[in-house]
Short mmCIF file of C-alpha atoms and ligand atoms in Angstrom, two decimals:
data_model
loop_
_atom_site.label_atom_id
_atom_site.label_comp_id
_atom_site.label_asym_id
_atom_site.label_seq_id
_atom_site.Cartn_x
_atom_site.Cartn_y
_atom_site.Cartn_z
CA MET A 1 71.33 -165.83 -87.05
CA ARG A 2 70.05 -164.81 -83.62
CA ILE A 3 72.37 -162.57 -81.60
CA GLN A 4 72.25 -160.99 -78.16
CA PHE A 5 72.82 -157.27 -77.73
CA THR A 6 72.77 -154.54 -75.05
CA LYS A 7 71.19 -151.16 -75.78
CA MET A 8 73.00 -148.29 -74.05
CA GLN A 9 73.13 -144.50 -74.15
CA GLY A 10 75.50 -141.77 -73.08
CA ALA A 11 73.88 -138.29 -72.92
CA GLY A 12 71.27 -139.52 -75.38
CA ASN A 13 73.80 -140.78 -77.97
CA ASP A 14 72.62 -144.36 -78.25
CA PHE A 15 74.34 -147.61 -79.04
CA VAL A 16 73.86 -151.29 -79.71
CA VAL A 17 76.70 -153.06 -77.88
CA LEU A 18 77.83 -156.51 -79.05
CA ASP A 19 80.12 -158.90 -77.13
CA GLU A 20 82.74 -160.57 -79.33
CA THR A 21 85.09 -161.42 -76.43
CA LYS A 22 84.23 -165.12 -76.87
CA GLY A 23 84.31 -165.23 -80.63
CA ARG A 24 83.49 -163.18 -83.72
CA LEU A 25 79.92 -162.83 -84.95
CA GLY A 26 81.06 -162.26 -88.52
CA LEU A 27 78.70 -159.32 -89.14
CA THR A 28 78.64 -157.37 -92.39
CA SER A 29 78.12 -153.67 -93.02
CA ALA A 30 74.52 -154.52 -93.91
CA HIS A 31 74.07 -156.16 -90.50
CA TYR A 32 75.37 -153.03 -88.72
CA ARG A 33 72.96 -150.90 -90.77
CA PHE A 34 70.12 -153.25 -89.81
CA LEU A 35 70.99 -153.06 -86.11
CA GLY A 36 71.10 -149.25 -86.31
CA ASP A 37 67.80 -148.99 -88.17
CA ARG A 38 65.15 -147.38 -85.91
CA HIS A 39 62.25 -149.00 -87.82
CA PHE A 40 63.40 -152.41 -88.99
CA GLY A 41 66.15 -153.16 -86.47
CA VAL A 42 67.02 -152.16 -82.90
CA GLY A 43 67.86 -148.49 -83.59
CA ALA A 44 71.10 -146.75 -82.60
CA ASP A 45 73.50 -143.99 -83.64
CA GLN A 46 76.45 -146.39 -83.50
CA ILE A 47 77.09 -150.12 -83.03
CA LEU A 48 79.95 -150.90 -80.61
CA THR A 49 81.69 -154.27 -80.71
CA VAL A 50 83.81 -155.39 -77.76
CA ARG A 51 86.73 -157.71 -78.52
CA PRO A 52 89.46 -159.33 -76.39
CA SER A 53 92.78 -157.67 -75.60
CA PRO A 54 94.86 -157.26 -78.79
CA ALA A 55 98.18 -156.81 -76.97
CA GLU A 56 100.00 -156.86 -73.64
CA GLY A 57 99.01 -153.95 -71.41
CA ILE A 58 95.70 -153.38 -73.20
CA ASP A 59 92.50 -154.81 -71.74
CA PHE A 60 90.13 -154.81 -74.72
CA GLU A 61 89.62 -153.66 -78.28
CA TYR A 62 86.44 -151.85 -79.27
CA VAL A 63 85.20 -151.37 -82.80
CA ILE A 64 82.78 -148.63 -83.82
CA HIS A 65 80.33 -148.59 -86.74
CA ASN A 66 78.06 -145.66 -87.55
CA ALA A 67 74.39 -146.33 -88.27
CA ASP A 68 75.26 -146.21 -92.00
CA GLY A 69 77.33 -149.37 -91.50
CA ASN A 70 80.77 -147.77 -91.93
CA GLU A 71 83.54 -148.34 -89.40
CA VAL A 72 84.96 -145.20 -87.80
CA GLU A 73 87.97 -144.29 -85.69
CA GLN A 74 86.57 -143.03 -82.40
CA CYS A 75 83.42 -142.53 -80.35
CA GLY A 76 83.56 -140.60 -77.09
CA ASN A 77 80.11 -141.35 -75.67
CA GLY A 78 80.59 -144.92 -76.83
CA SER A 79 83.83 -145.29 -74.86
CA ARG A 80 81.97 -144.54 -71.63
CA CYS A 81 79.25 -147.06 -72.45
CA PHE A 82 81.93 -149.60 -73.43
CA ALA A 83 83.50 -149.24 -69.96
CA ARG A 84 80.14 -149.60 -68.20
CA PHE A 85 79.38 -152.66 -70.34
CA VAL A 86 82.57 -154.62 -69.63
CA ARG A 87 82.23 -153.98 -65.90
CA ASP A 88 78.52 -154.86 -65.74
CA GLN A 89 79.12 -158.01 -67.79
CA GLY A 90 81.90 -159.08 -65.41
CA LEU A 91 84.47 -158.98 -68.22
CA THR A 92 86.78 -156.94 -65.99
CA GLY A 93 87.00 -155.86 -62.36
CA LYS A 94 89.06 -152.78 -63.16
CA ASP A 95 87.97 -149.17 -62.75
CA ARG A 96 90.57 -147.86 -65.22
CA ILE A 97 90.39 -149.77 -68.51
CA ARG A 98 92.82 -149.49 -71.42
CA VAL A 99 91.07 -150.05 -74.72
CA LYS A 100 92.34 -149.97 -78.29
CA THR A 101 90.27 -148.30 -80.97
CA MET A 102 91.11 -147.92 -84.66
CA LYS A 103 93.16 -144.81 -83.98
CA GLY A 104 94.92 -145.54 -80.71
CA VAL A 105 94.44 -146.44 -77.06
CA ILE A 106 92.07 -144.54 -74.75
CA GLU A 107 91.50 -144.98 -71.04
CA PRO A 108 88.02 -144.79 -69.53
CA LEU A 109 87.86 -144.54 -65.72
CA LEU A 110 84.68 -145.60 -63.91
CA THR A 111 84.14 -143.06 -61.10
CA PRO A 112 82.25 -143.59 -57.80
CA ASP A 113 79.49 -141.16 -58.84
CA GLY A 114 78.48 -143.52 -61.65
CA ARG A 115 79.93 -141.34 -64.40
CA VAL A 116 82.91 -142.22 -66.57
CA THR A 117 85.97 -140.05 -67.29
CA VAL A 118 87.92 -140.83 -70.46
CA ASP A 119 91.41 -139.74 -71.45
CA MET A 120 90.65 -139.12 -75.13
CA GLY A 121 94.27 -138.44 -76.08
CA GLU A 122 95.62 -135.28 -77.69
CA PRO A 123 93.69 -133.30 -80.30
CA VAL A 124 95.23 -133.14 -83.78
CA PHE A 125 95.31 -129.92 -85.80
CA ASN A 126 97.50 -130.69 -88.80
CA PRO A 127 95.08 -130.43 -91.76
CA ALA A 128 96.54 -133.48 -93.49
CA ASP A 129 95.77 -135.53 -90.34
CA ILE A 130 92.17 -134.30 -89.91
CA PRO A 131 92.04 -134.86 -92.93
CA PHE A 132 91.15 -131.48 -94.46
CA ASP A 133 92.41 -130.24 -97.84
CA GLU A 134 93.26 -126.58 -97.20
CA SER A 135 95.02 -126.05 -100.55
CA GLY A 136 94.18 -122.70 -102.11
CA LEU A 137 92.25 -121.49 -99.06
CA SER A 138 93.01 -118.08 -97.60
CA LEU A 139 93.05 -119.11 -93.96
CA GLN A 140 91.81 -116.52 -91.49
CA ALA A 141 94.09 -116.56 -88.47
CA MET A 142 92.30 -115.79 -85.24
CA GLY A 143 92.48 -116.45 -81.58
CA SER A 144 94.98 -115.89 -78.83
CA TRP A 145 96.97 -119.02 -79.51
CA GLY A 146 99.25 -117.99 -82.29
CA ASN A 147 97.77 -117.99 -85.72
CA TRP A 148 95.56 -121.03 -85.65
CA PRO A 149 93.63 -120.79 -88.89
CA LEU A 150 89.89 -120.81 -89.20
CA ALA A 151 89.24 -122.19 -92.66
CA PRO A 152 86.51 -120.70 -94.84
CA VAL A 153 84.58 -123.70 -96.14
CA GLU A 154 82.46 -123.16 -99.21
CA SER A 155 78.87 -124.17 -98.70
CA ALA A 156 75.65 -123.50 -100.53
CA GLN A 157 75.25 -120.52 -98.20
CA ALA A 158 76.09 -117.10 -99.61
CA ALA A 159 79.23 -116.59 -97.52
CA PRO A 160 81.77 -119.33 -96.84
CA LEU A 161 81.49 -120.74 -93.33
CA LEU A 162 84.42 -120.25 -90.97
CA VAL A 163 85.21 -123.56 -89.31
CA ALA A 164 87.88 -124.76 -86.93
CA THR A 165 89.07 -128.24 -87.96
CA VAL A 166 90.21 -130.70 -85.28
CA SER A 167 90.68 -134.46 -85.12
CA MET A 168 89.99 -136.50 -81.98
CA GLY A 169 90.87 -139.56 -84.00
CA ASN A 170 87.82 -138.73 -86.10
CA PRO A 171 87.34 -135.53 -88.12
CA HIS A 172 85.47 -132.48 -86.76
CA ALA A 173 84.60 -129.06 -88.12
CA VAL A 174 83.39 -126.59 -85.48
CA THR A 175 81.58 -123.35 -86.23
CA LEU A 176 80.46 -120.66 -83.77
CA VAL A 177 76.77 -119.74 -83.55
CA ALA A 178 74.86 -117.23 -81.41
CA ASP A 179 72.06 -119.68 -80.54
CA VAL A 180 72.26 -123.44 -81.11
CA ASP A 181 68.46 -123.72 -81.09
CA ALA A 182 68.28 -121.42 -84.12
CA ALA A 183 71.31 -122.94 -85.90
CA PRO A 184 70.51 -124.43 -89.35
CA VAL A 185 71.98 -127.80 -88.33
CA ALA A 186 69.81 -129.88 -90.68
CA THR A 187 70.81 -127.86 -93.76
CA LEU A 188 74.32 -126.63 -93.00
CA GLY A 189 75.46 -129.91 -91.46
CA PRO A 190 75.11 -131.96 -94.66
CA GLN A 191 76.39 -129.07 -96.79
CA VAL A 192 79.66 -128.90 -94.85
CA GLN A 193 79.90 -132.71 -94.86
CA ALA A 194 79.52 -132.69 -98.64
CA ASN A 195 82.49 -130.32 -99.03
CA PRO A 196 85.17 -132.30 -100.89
CA ARG A 197 87.88 -130.72 -98.72
CA PHE A 198 86.82 -133.18 -95.98
CA THR A 199 88.24 -136.15 -97.82
CA GLN A 200 86.94 -138.70 -95.27
CA GLY A 201 83.78 -136.84 -94.32
CA VAL A 202 83.37 -134.82 -91.12
CA ASN A 203 81.30 -134.32 -87.97
CA VAL A 204 79.97 -130.75 -87.93
CA GLY A 205 79.71 -128.99 -84.55
CA PHE A 206 77.60 -125.87 -83.85
CA LEU A 207 79.05 -124.20 -80.76
CA GLN A 208 77.36 -121.50 -78.67
CA VAL A 209 79.62 -119.96 -76.02
CA VAL A 210 77.53 -119.10 -72.92
CA SER A 211 80.49 -118.24 -70.65
CA ARG A 212 84.17 -119.16 -70.39
CA SER A 213 83.14 -122.40 -68.66
CA GLN A 214 79.76 -123.17 -70.22
CA VAL A 215 78.78 -123.90 -73.81
CA ARG A 216 75.85 -125.38 -75.73
CA LEU A 217 76.55 -127.72 -78.63
CA ARG A 218 74.74 -129.52 -81.42
CA VAL A 219 76.55 -131.92 -83.76
CA TYR A 220 75.57 -133.21 -87.18
CA GLU A 221 77.50 -136.48 -87.12
CA ARG A 222 79.19 -138.25 -90.02
CA GLY A 223 77.30 -141.41 -90.92
CA VAL A 224 74.29 -140.64 -88.71
CA GLY A 225 72.96 -137.06 -88.87
CA GLU A 226 72.23 -134.94 -85.81
CA THR A 227 72.62 -136.88 -82.56
CA LEU A 228 71.53 -135.80 -79.07
CA ALA A 229 75.19 -135.68 -78.06
CA CYS A 230 78.61 -136.33 -79.57
CA GLY A 231 81.51 -136.99 -77.18
CA THR A 232 84.37 -136.41 -79.60
CA GLY A 233 82.39 -133.45 -80.92
CA ALA A 234 82.28 -131.96 -77.42
CA CYS A 235 86.05 -132.48 -77.12
CA ALA A 236 86.70 -130.87 -80.51
CA ALA A 237 84.40 -127.92 -79.79
CA VAL A 238 85.97 -127.14 -76.41
CA VAL A 239 89.49 -127.47 -77.82
CA ALA A 240 88.55 -125.07 -80.61
CA GLY A 241 87.02 -122.63 -78.13
CA ILE A 242 90.11 -122.74 -75.90
CA ARG A 243 92.46 -122.15 -78.84
CA LEU A 244 90.32 -119.25 -79.99
CA GLY A 245 90.75 -117.73 -76.53
CA LEU A 246 87.02 -118.02 -75.71
CA LEU A 247 87.04 -120.76 -73.05
CA ASP A 248 88.87 -121.80 -69.87
CA ALA A 249 90.49 -125.22 -69.38
CA ARG A 250 87.39 -126.95 -67.97
CA VAL A 251 84.02 -126.55 -69.67
CA ASP A 252 80.51 -127.90 -69.13
CA VAL A 253 78.97 -128.79 -72.49
CA GLN A 254 75.17 -128.78 -72.56
CA THR A 255 73.95 -131.07 -75.35
CA ARG A 256 70.35 -131.91 -76.23
CA GLY A 257 70.79 -135.26 -74.50
CA GLY A 258 72.64 -134.26 -71.36
CA MET A 259 75.75 -132.66 -69.88
CA LEU A 260 79.36 -133.53 -70.65
CA THR A 261 82.40 -131.98 -68.95
CA ILE A 262 85.53 -131.47 -71.03
CA ALA A 263 88.98 -130.51 -69.71
CA TRP A 264 92.09 -129.65 -71.73
CA ASP A 265 95.26 -127.97 -70.45
CA GLY A 266 96.54 -127.04 -73.90
CA MET A 267 98.98 -128.25 -76.51
CA GLY A 268 100.68 -131.51 -75.58
CA ALA A 269 97.91 -132.44 -73.11
CA SER A 270 95.16 -135.04 -73.43
CA VAL A 271 91.51 -134.04 -73.58
CA PHE A 272 89.48 -135.50 -70.69
CA MET A 273 85.74 -136.10 -71.13
CA THR A 274 83.38 -136.93 -68.25
CA GLY A 275 79.77 -137.97 -68.62
CA PRO A 276 77.06 -140.58 -68.05
CA ALA A 277 76.78 -144.14 -69.39
CA THR A 278 73.50 -146.03 -69.02
CA THR A 279 72.23 -149.49 -69.92
CA VAL A 280 68.70 -149.20 -71.35
CA PHE A 281 67.80 -152.84 -72.05
CA ARG A 282 69.18 -156.18 -73.19
CA GLY A 283 67.70 -158.26 -75.97
CA GLU A 284 68.19 -160.63 -78.83
CA ILE A 285 67.38 -160.26 -82.50
CA ASP A 286 67.37 -162.41 -85.64
CA LEU A 287 69.67 -160.90 -88.26
CA PRO A 288 68.62 -161.02 -91.91
CA GLU A 289 70.74 -163.52 -93.89
N1 API B 1 79.91 -140.13 -86.11
C1 API B 1 81.31 -140.17 -85.65
C2 API B 1 81.54 -141.41 -84.75
C3 API B 1 80.79 -141.34 -83.43
C4 API B 1 81.14 -140.13 -82.62
C5 API B 1 80.20 -139.76 -81.48
N2 API B 1 79.01 -140.53 -81.33
C6 API B 1 80.96 -139.60 -80.18
O1 API B 1 80.37 -139.76 -79.10
O2 API B 1 82.17 -139.24 -80.26
C7 API B 1 82.25 -140.23 -86.86
O3 API B 1 81.82 -140.69 -87.92
O4 API B 1 83.41 -139.83 -86.70
#
């Protein structure tokens, strides 16, 4: 079957975008893996599928698959590219678009400077909702915001790693490092992901605090590996930094693929993410049967 696709990227996190607003393509997990494959397919970190409005007051639905073919709950950089896609394709004339993902409704806003700001909803800290099994762990309470625990997560390293666990709809574990360039992302990332306490896997963020309004971040993503940027990872990392008393309410996050700006006013507030969204090329491809 030959399909059309649009290749996009947001801060270097790259996507194959498919339009199912006029009918389903009926793709399988193997098809998503093929599309994500950088040697035999198109190549992407995630595959984003745009579908028609599922309900009154919502403009579209958007479905996210990691390069490993598994569907996931949320994708921050993808939500900006989704918004750029539906505008450029003439599927909407709106600047503010309400879109349903697996775990809720988010609201990208196309801004005059060409960037996109997304209301990513509230962060979730309850371990059972991350999900993270904290049974039997001696949690180390830190930070200026009450006793938010940093959980020691066993890894193959000598000492357990202290991580802050946050959900932005998808699971994140954030650890502090002195220098992201020297962080053992390729080894520690998969080790934390393999920890059975993350019962649905996890995206592992390595956060370097430069100042109260500037950080550097690398993320070893669930279902992909290290990406050049992770939007929900940037949200989770800034939220963790704010709750640990290390960051102010608006932070520039320097990733290997570009700059994202994250704002969060604290408990009960949404996290807002601003960043780029770029169309790289359009094409068509024959899917394996
Ligand atoms: N790998 C993530 C999904 C994509 C997140 C990332 N690309 C973003 O921009 O938020 C997960 O399995 O939860």
